[in-house]
XYZ file of C-alpha atoms in Angstrom:
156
model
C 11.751 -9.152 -5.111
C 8.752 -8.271 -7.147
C 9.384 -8.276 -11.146
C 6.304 -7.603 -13.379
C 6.330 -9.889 -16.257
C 4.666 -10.411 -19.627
C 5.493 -13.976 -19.337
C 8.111 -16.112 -17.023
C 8.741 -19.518 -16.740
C 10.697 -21.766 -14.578
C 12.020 -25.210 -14.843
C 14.476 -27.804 -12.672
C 17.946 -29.086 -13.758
C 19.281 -33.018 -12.920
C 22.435 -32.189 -10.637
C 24.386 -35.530 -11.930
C 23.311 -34.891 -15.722
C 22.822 -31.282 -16.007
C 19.491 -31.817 -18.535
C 15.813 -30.412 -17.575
C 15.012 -32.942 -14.504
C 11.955 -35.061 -15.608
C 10.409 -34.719 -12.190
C 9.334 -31.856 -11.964
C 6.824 -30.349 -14.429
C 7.672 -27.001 -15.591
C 6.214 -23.949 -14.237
C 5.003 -20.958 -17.239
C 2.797 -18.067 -16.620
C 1.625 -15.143 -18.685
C 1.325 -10.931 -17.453
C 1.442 -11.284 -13.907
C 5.206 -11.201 -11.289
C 7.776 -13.212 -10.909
C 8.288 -13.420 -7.129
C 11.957 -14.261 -6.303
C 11.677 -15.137 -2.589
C 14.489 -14.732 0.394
C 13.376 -15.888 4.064
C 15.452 -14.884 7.055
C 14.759 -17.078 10.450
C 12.981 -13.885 11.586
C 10.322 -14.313 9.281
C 6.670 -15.716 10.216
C 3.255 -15.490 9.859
C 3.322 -11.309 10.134
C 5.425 -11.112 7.202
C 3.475 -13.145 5.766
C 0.267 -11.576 5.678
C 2.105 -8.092 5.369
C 3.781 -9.400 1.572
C 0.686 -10.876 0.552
C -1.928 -8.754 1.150
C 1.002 -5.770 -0.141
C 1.633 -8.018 -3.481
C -2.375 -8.906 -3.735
C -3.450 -5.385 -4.149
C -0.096 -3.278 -5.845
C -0.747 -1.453 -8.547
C 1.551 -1.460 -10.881
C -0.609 -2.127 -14.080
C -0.779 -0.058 -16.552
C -4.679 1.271 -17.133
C -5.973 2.942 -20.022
C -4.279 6.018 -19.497
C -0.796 4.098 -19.275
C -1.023 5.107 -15.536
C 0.075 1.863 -12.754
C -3.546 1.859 -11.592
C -4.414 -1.841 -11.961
C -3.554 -4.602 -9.887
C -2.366 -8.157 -10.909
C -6.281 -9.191 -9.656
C -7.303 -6.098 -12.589
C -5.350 -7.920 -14.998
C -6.383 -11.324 -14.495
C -2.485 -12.260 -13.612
C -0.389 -15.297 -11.971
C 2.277 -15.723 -10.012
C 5.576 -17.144 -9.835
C 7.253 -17.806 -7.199
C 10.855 -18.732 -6.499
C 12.759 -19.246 -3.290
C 15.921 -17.871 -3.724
C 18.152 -18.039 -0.945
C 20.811 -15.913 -2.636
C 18.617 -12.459 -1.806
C 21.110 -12.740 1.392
C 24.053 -13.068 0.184
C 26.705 -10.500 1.122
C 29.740 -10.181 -0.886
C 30.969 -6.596 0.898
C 33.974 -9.016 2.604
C 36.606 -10.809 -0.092
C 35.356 -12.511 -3.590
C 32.811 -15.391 -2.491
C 29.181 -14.112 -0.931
C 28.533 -15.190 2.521
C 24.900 -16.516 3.155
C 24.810 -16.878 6.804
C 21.507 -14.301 6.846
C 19.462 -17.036 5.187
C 17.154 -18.695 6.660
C 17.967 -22.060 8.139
C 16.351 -24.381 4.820
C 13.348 -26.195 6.789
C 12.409 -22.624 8.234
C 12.636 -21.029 4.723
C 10.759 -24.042 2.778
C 8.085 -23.473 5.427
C 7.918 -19.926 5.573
C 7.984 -20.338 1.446
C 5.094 -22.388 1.037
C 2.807 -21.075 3.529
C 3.430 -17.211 1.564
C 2.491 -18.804 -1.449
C -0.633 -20.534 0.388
C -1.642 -16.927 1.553
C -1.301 -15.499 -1.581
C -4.106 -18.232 -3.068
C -6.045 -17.004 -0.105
C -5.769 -13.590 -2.294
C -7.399 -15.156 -5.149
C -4.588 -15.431 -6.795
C -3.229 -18.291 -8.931
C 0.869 -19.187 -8.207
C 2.982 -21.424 -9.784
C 6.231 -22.474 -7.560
C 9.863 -23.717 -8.597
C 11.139 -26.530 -6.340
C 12.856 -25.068 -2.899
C 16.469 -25.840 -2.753
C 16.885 -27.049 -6.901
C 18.959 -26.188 -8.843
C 16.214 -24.014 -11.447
C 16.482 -22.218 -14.957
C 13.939 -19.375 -14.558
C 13.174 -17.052 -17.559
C 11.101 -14.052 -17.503
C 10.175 -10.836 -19.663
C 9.956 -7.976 -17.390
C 7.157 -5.939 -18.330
C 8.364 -2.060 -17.954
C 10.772 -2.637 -16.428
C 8.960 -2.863 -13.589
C 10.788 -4.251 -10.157
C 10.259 -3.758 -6.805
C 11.928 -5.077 -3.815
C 10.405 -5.265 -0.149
C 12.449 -5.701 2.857
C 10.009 -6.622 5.796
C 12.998 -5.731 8.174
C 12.883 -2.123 7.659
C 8.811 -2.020 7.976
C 9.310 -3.102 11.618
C 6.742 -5.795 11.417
């Protein structure tokens, strides 16, 4: 899930004390997306390429007509990018979501990291949260602009 932001910013809580966790350095970008990121087990390196080369080049910008006609490139934008296991849940059975479509975790932290390698490979800069933390991301979506993309119904 793609969300166009003016800003966004991400940072780690402690599990035992519930305060900012001093390990990891927080994450803060200006105008560029906030990626919130769901990997099945299907996912691999066509995906992959598909979402980043997609995300690299989408125009959804505004240029000086206030038409989308700019990408994040145009704009000189970042990225940040969350993995966020809960994209899967389904809740259309009793009161507590079921998560089974997830990704197994070392699958998913793979598949994470090596989109966020190929999007450097765009030229773009990204900023990551920690995979599997519990995280406190804030954003300010910039339209509102938000876009998801399912790479199970491109048939890749």
């Amino acid at each position: 899930m793609l969300q166009k932001v003016s800003d966004g910013s991400v940072d780690v809580v402690d599990e035992l004390t519930g305060e900012r966790d001093p390990t990891f350095e927080p994450q803060r970008i200006g105008v560029g997306y906030v990626l919130l990121v769901g990997v099945e087990d299907s996912d691999g390196a066509r995906q992959i390429a598909w979402l980043a080369h997609k995300i690299s080049n989408l125009r959804v910008f505004e240029d000086d007509n206030g038409k989308m006609n700019r990408s994040i490139h145009d704009v000189n934008g970042s990225i940040l990018s969350i993995s966020q296991f809960t994209l899967y849940a389904d809740a259309r059975k009793g009161n507590r979501p079921s998560f089974v479509k997830a990704g197994a975790p070392d699958h998913a932290d793979r598949i994470w990291r090596q989109f966020n390698e190929a999007l450097r490979a765009e030229g773009l800069v990204v900023k990551e949260g920690r995979f599997g933390a519990h995280m406190r991301v804030n954003l300010t979506n910039d339209g509102p602009v938000t876009i998801i993309f399912d790479t199970d119904e491109l048939g890749i």
